[in-house]
Each structure stands twice: as structure tokens, then as C-alpha cells.
PDB file of C-alpha atoms in Angstrom:
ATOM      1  CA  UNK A  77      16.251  16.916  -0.392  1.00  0.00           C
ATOM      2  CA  UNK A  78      14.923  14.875  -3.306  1.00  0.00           C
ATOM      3  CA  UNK A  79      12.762  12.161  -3.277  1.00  0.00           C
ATOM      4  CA  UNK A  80      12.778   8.045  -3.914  1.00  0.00           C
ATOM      5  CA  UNK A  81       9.716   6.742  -5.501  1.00  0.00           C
ATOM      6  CA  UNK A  82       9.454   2.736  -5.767  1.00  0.00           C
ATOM      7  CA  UNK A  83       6.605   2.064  -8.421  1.00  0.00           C
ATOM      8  CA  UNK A  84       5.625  -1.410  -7.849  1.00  0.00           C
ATOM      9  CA  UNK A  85       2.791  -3.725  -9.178  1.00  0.00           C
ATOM     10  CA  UNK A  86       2.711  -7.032  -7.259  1.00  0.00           C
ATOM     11  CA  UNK A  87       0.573 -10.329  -8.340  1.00  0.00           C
ATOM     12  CA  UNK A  88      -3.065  -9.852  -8.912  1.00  0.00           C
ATOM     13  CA  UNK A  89      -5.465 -12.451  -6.727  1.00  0.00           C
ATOM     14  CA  UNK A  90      -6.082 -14.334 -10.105  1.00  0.00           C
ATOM     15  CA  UNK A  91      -6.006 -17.968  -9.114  1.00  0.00           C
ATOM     16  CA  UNK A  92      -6.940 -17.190  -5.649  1.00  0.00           C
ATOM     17  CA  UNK A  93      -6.948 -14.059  -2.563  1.00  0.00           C
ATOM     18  CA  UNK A  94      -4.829 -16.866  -0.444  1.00  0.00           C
ATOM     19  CA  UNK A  95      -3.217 -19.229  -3.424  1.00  0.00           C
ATOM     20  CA  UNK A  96      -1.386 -15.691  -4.665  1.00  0.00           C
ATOM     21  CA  UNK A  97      -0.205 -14.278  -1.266  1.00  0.00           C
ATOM     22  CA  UNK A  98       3.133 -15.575  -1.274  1.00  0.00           C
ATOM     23  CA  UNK A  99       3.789 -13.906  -4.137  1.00  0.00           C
ATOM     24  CA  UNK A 100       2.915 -10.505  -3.023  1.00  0.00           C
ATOM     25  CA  UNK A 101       4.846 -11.247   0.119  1.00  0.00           C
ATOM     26  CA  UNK A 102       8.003 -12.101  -1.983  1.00  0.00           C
ATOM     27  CA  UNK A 103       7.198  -8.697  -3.584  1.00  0.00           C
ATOM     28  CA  UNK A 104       7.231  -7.244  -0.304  1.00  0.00           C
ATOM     29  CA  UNK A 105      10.490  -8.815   0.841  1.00  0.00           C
ATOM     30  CA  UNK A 106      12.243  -6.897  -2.198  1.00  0.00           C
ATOM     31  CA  UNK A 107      10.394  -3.604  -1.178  1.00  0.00           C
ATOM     32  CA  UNK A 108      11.570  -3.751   2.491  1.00  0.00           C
ATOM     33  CA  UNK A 109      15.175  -4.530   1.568  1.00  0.00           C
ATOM     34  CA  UNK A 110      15.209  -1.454  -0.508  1.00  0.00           C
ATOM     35  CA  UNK A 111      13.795   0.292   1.944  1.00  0.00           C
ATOM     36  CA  UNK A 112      16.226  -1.167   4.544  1.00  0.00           C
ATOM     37  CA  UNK A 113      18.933  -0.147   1.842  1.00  0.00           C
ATOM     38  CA  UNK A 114      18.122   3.484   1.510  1.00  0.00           C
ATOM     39  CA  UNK A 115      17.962   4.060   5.128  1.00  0.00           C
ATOM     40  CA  UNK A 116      21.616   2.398   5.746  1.00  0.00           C
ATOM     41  CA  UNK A 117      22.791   4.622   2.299  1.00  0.00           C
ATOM     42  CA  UNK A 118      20.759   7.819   2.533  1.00  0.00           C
ATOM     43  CA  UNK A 119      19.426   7.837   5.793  1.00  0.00           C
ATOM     44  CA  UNK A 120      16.559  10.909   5.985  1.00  0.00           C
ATOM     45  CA  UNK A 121      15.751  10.465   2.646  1.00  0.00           C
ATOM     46  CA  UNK A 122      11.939  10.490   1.930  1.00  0.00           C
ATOM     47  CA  UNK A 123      10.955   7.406   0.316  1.00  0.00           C
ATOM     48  CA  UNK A 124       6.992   6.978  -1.518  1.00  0.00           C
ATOM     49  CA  UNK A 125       5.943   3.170  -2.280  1.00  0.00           C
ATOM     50  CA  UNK A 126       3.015   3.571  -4.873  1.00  0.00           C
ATOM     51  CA  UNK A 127       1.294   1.215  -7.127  1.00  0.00           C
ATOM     52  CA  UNK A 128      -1.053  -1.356  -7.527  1.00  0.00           C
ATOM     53  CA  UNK A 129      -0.330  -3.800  -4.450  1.00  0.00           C
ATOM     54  CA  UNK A 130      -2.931  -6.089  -5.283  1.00  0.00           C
ATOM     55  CA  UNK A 131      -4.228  -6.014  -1.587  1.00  0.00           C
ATOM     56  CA  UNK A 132      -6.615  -4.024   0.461  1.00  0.00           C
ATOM     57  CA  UNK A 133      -5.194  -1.564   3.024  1.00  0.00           C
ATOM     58  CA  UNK A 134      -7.151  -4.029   5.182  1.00  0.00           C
ATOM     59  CA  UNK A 135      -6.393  -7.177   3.875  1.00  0.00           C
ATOM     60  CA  UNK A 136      -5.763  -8.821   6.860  1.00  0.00           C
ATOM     61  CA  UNK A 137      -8.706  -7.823   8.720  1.00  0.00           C
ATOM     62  CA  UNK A 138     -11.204  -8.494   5.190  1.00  0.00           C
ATOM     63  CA  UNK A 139      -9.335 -12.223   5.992  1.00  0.00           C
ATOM     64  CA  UNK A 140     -10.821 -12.210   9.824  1.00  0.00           C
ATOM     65  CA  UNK A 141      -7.140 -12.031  10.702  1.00  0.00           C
ATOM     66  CA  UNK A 142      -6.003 -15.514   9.579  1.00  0.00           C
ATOM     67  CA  UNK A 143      -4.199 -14.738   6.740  1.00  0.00           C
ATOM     68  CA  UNK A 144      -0.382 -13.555   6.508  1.00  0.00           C
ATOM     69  CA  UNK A 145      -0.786 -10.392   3.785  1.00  0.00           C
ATOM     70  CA  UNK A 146       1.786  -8.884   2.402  1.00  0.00           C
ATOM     71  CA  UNK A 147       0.306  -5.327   3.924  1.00  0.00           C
ATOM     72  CA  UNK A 148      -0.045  -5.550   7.608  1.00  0.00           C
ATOM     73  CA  UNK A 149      -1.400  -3.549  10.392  1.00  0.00           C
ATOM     74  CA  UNK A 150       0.656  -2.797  13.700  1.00  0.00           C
ATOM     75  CA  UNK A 151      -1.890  -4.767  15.608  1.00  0.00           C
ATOM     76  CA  UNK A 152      -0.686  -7.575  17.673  1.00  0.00           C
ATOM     77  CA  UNK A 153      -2.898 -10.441  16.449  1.00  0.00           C
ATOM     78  CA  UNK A 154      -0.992  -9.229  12.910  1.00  0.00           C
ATOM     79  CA  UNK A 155       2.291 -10.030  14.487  1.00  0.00           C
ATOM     80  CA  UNK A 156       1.391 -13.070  15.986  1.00  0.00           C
ATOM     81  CA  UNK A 157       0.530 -14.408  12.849  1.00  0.00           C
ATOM     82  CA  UNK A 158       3.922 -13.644  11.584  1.00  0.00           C
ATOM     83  CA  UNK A 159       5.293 -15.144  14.723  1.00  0.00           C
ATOM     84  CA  UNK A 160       3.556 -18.272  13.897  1.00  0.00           C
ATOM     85  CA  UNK A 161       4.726 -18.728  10.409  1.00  0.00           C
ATOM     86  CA  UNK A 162       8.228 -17.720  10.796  1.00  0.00           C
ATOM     87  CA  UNK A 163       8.025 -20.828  13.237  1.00  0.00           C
ATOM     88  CA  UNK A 164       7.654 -23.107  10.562  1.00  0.00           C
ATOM     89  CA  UNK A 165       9.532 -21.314   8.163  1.00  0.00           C
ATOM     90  CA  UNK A 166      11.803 -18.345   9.213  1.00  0.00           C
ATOM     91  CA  UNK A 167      12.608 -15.746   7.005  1.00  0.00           C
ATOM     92  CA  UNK A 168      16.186 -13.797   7.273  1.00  0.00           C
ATOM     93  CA  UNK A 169      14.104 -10.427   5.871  1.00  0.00           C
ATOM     94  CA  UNK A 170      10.257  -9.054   6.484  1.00  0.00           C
ATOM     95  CA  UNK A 171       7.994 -10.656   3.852  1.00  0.00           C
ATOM     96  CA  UNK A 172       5.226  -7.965   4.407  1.00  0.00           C
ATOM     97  CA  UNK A 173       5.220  -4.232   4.772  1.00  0.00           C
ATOM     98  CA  UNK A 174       3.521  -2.536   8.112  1.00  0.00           C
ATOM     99  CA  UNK A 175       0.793  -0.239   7.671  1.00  0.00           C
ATOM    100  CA  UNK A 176       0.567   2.264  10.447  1.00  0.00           C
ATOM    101  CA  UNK A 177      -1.916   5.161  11.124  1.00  0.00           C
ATOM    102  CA  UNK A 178       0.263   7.217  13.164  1.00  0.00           C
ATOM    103  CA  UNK A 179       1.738  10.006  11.542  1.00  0.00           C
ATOM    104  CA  UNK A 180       5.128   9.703  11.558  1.00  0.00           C
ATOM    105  CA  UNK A 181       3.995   6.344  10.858  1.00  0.00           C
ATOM    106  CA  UNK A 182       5.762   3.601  13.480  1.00  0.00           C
ATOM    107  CA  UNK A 183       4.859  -0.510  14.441  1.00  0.00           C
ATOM    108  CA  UNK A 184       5.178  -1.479  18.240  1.00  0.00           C
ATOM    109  CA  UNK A 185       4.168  -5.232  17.428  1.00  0.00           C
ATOM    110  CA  UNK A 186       6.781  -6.591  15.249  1.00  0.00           C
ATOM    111  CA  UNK A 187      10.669  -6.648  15.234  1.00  0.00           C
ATOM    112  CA  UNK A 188      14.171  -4.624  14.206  1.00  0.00           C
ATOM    113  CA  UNK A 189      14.176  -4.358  10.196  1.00  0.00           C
ATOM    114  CA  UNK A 190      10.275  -3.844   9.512  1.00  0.00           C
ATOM    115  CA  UNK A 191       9.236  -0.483   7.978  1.00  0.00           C
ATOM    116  CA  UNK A 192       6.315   0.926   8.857  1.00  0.00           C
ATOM    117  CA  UNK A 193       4.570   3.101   6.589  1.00  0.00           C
ATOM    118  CA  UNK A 194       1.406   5.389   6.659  1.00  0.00           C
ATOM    119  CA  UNK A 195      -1.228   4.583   4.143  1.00  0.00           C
ATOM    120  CA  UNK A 196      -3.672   7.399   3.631  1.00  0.00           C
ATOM    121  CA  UNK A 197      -6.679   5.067   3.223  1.00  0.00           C
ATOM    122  CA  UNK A 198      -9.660   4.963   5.429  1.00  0.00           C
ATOM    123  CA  UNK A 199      -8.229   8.235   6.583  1.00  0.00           C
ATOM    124  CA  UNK A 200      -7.799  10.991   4.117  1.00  0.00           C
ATOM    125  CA  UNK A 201      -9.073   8.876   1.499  1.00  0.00           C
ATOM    126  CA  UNK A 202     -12.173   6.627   1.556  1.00  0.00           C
ATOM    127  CA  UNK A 203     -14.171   4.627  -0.702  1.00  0.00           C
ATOM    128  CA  UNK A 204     -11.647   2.532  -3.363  1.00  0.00           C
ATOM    129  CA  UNK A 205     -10.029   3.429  -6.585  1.00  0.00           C
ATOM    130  CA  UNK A 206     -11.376  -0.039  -8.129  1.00  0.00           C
ATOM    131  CA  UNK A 207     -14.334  -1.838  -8.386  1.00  0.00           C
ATOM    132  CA  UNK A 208     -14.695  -5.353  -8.636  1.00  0.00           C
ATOM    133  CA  UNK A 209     -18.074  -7.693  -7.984  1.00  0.00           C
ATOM    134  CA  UNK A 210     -20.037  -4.970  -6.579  1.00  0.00           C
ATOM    135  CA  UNK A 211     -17.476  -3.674  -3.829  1.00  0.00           C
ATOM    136  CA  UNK A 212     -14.853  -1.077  -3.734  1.00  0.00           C
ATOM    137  CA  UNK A 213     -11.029  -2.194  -3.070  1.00  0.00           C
ATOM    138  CA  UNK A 214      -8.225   0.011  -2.019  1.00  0.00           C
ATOM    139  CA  UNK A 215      -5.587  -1.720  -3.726  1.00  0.00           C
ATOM    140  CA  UNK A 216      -3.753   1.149  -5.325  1.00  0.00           C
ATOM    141  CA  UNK A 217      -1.807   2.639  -2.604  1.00  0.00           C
ATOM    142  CA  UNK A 218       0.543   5.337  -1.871  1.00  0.00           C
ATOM    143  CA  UNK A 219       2.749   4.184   1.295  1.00  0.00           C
ATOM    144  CA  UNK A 220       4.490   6.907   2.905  1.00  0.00           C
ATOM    145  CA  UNK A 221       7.535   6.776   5.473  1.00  0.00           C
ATOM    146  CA  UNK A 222       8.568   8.676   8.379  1.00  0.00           C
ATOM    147  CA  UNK A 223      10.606  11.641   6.342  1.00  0.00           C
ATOM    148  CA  UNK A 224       7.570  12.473   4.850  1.00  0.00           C
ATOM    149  CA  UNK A 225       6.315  13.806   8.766  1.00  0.00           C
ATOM    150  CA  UNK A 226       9.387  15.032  10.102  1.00  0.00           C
ATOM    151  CA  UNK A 227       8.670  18.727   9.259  1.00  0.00           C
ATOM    152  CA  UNK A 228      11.741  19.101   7.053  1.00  0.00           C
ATOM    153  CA  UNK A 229      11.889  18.874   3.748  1.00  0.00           C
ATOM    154  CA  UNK A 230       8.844  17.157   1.396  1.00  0.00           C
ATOM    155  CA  UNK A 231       6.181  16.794   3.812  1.00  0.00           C
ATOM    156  CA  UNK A 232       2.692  14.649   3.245  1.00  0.00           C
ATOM    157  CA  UNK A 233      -0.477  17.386   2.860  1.00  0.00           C
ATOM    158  CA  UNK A 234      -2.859  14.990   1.460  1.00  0.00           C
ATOM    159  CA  UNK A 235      -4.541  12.426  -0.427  1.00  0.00           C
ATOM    160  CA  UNK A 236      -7.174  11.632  -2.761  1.00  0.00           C
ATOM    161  CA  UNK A 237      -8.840   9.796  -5.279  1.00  0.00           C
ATOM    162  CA  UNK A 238     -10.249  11.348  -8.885  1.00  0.00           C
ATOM    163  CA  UNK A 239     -14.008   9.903  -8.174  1.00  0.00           C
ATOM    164  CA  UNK A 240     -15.569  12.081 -10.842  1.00  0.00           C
ATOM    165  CA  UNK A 241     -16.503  12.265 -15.046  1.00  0.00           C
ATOM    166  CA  UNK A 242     -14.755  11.466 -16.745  1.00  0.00           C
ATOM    167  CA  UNK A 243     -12.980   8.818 -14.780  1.00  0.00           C
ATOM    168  CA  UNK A 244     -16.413   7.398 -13.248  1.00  0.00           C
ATOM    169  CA  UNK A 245     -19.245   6.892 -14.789  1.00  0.00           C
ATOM    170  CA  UNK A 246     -22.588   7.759 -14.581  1.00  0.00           C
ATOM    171  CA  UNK A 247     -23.425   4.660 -11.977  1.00  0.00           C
ATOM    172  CA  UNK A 248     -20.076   5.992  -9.952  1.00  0.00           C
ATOM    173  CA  UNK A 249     -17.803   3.185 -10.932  1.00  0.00           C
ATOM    174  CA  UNK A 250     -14.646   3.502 -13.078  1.00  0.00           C
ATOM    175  CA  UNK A 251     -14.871   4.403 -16.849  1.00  0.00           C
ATOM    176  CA  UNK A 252     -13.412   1.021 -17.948  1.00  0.00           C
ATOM    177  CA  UNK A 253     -10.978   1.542 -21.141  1.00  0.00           C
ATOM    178  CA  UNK A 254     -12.893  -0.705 -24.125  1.00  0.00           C
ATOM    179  CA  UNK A 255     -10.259  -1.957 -26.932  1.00  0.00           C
ATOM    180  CA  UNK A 256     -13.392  -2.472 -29.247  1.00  0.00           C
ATOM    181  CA  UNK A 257     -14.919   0.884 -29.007  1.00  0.00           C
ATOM    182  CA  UNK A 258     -11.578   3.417 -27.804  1.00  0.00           C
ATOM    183  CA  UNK A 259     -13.705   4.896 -25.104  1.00  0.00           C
ATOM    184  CA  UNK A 260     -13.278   4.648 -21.730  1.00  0.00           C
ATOM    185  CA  UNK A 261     -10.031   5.255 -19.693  1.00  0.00           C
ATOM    186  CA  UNK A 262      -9.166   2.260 -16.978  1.00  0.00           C
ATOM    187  CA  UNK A 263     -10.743   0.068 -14.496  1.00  0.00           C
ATOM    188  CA  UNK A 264      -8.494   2.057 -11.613  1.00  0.00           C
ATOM    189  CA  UNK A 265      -9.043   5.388 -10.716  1.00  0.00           C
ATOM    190  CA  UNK A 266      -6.099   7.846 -10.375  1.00  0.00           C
ATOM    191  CA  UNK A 267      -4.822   8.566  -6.809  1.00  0.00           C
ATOM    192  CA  UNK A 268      -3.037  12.196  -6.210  1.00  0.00           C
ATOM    193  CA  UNK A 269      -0.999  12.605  -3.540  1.00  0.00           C
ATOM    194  CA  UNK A 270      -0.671  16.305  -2.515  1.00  0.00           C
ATOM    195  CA  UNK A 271       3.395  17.500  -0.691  1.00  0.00           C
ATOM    196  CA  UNK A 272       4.351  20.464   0.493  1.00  0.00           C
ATOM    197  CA  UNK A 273       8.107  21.989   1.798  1.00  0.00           C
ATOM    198  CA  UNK A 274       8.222  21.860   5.156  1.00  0.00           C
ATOM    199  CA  UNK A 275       9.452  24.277   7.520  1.00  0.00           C
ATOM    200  CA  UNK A 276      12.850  23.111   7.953  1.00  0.00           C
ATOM    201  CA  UNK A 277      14.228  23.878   4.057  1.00  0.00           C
TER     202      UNK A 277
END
């Protein structure tokens, strides 16, 4: 069975965590509709978001959950939260993406139509990929749906993140890519994400 990457990069924080939220949950909007669209077309098929989301697999909680992120947990003051704005505003589709940490990943908090999706950080992988003000963020992600764990076809094995020389350096933090001197490779470390066959093909 083949596979459906989405490579995404949503907004960066510039001009604000909060002020730039809405526009990652726009971004999200478009992600869950596709996802909504493969299940209705090509329902079984494994689907892989990754990318630079631009938000912590924690977001909500590093907000004291008060913020509506565009990645959510399936925790029920999350949902609430949603609740609250759709209130004021409703939305005809899901403006955020759950993050579970079940495998096959599932949400009990929120409605029909949201995706949930497992996120391998602060389980296979920990620490961050980038490093900003003195603190590691997880904001490169590889979100992975329930094909992945159904024990047929490409099945998720593992994560992890390339925290060695030459892509750190010798403080631990990313080898940074300089323009002026051509050394260096990126602020972001590289994720791998490991799939095997399973059983069932």
C-alpha cells in the first residue's frame, strides 16, 4: 500500500507565540480537510504529516492551557477551550490537529471530523530538534495516523533525532548554517522516522 506524505511549514511565532496562532490554525484547517479527504477517497491509506509546525508538541500546556494551538492534546480542558471559541465563532472544519499518545493514536474529548494523530515526541524522542533562547523546542514533527498501527502494511518502528557532530556542535546545540563563512548546516536538526512492513502484506 503506498504512502501520503503532507510536507507542511506553517507560520513561525515572529510577531508573537499568541498574535501568530491563527495562522497556524488556518494551516491546520487545510491539513485536516486533506486528511478528512483521503480517508473519504482512500480510506486505509497511511498518511505522515511532517514539517516544521511552528509549535511545540506541548504547546498548549507551555501556554498553562489558555491558549487555542493549532496542535492539541486529547485532554478535556483542550476541548473545552475549543468549545469556548467555537461559541463565539464556529468553525464548519477543525482548526487544530489532535495529538494523541495512544498507539493507534485516537481523541475521546473532541467531536466527528477531528484526526487524531500520534506524535513521537516526549516518547520515543526527547529533547528538541531546535534551539532557541536557551531552551529546546519540538517544533519539527512527524504526525502519524492510525494506518501506521494497524499491523498491515507500513507500520511506525521508531523515531529519532540526529543529536550528534556534525549536526550539533561542540556545546550540543545545532550547527547553525553561516552565509558569511559556508560552514555550518541549519538551525534544525534532522528527524528520521524509522517503518517497517507489517505482518499483514
Amino acid at each position: 500500500m503506498p504512502l501520503i506524505f503532507l510536507l507542511i511549514h506553517w507560520k513561525s511565532k515572529r510577531g508573537g507565540d499568541i498574535a501568530t496562532t491563527p495562522l497556524r490554525r488556518a494551516s491546520a484547517r487545510v491539513a485536516q480537510r486533506r486528511l478528512g479527504e483521503v480517508k473519504a477517497e482512500e480510506a486505509g491509506t497511511p498518511v505522515i504529516i511532517m514539517g516544521d509546525l511552528n509549535e511545540n508538541h506541548n504547546e498548549f500546556y507551555r501556554h498553562l492551557g489558555q491558549v487555542f494551538t493549532a496542535l492539541l492534546p486529547d485532554d478535556p480542558q483542550a476541548a473545552l477551550v475549543v468549545s469556548q471559541a467555537n461559541q463565539a465563532r464556529p468553525q464548519s472544519r477543525p482548526d487544530f490537529l489532535v495529538i494523541s499518545g495512544e498507539k493507534p493514536p485516537q481523541q475521546s474529548f473532541f467531536g466527528e471530523g477531528v484526526h487524531a494523530l500520534y506524535s513521537p515526541w516526549g516518547r520515543e524522542k526527547d529533547g528538541g530538534s531546535y534551539h532557541f533562547r536557551g531552551r529546546w523546542e519540538t517544533i519539527d514533527h512527524f504526525l502519524l495516523c492510525q494506518a501506521l498501527f494497524d499491523g498491515s502494511g507500513w507500520e511506525f518502528a521508531a523515531a529519532s533525532v540526529l543529536d550528534f557532530p556534525p549536526f550539533i556542535t561542540a556545546d550540543g546545540t545545532p550547527n547553525i548554517y553561516s552565509p558569511r563563512s559556508g560552514r555550518g548546516l541549519s538551525d534544525h536538526l534532522p528527524l528520521v522516522l524509522y517503518l517497517r512492513m507489517g505482518s499483514g502484506d
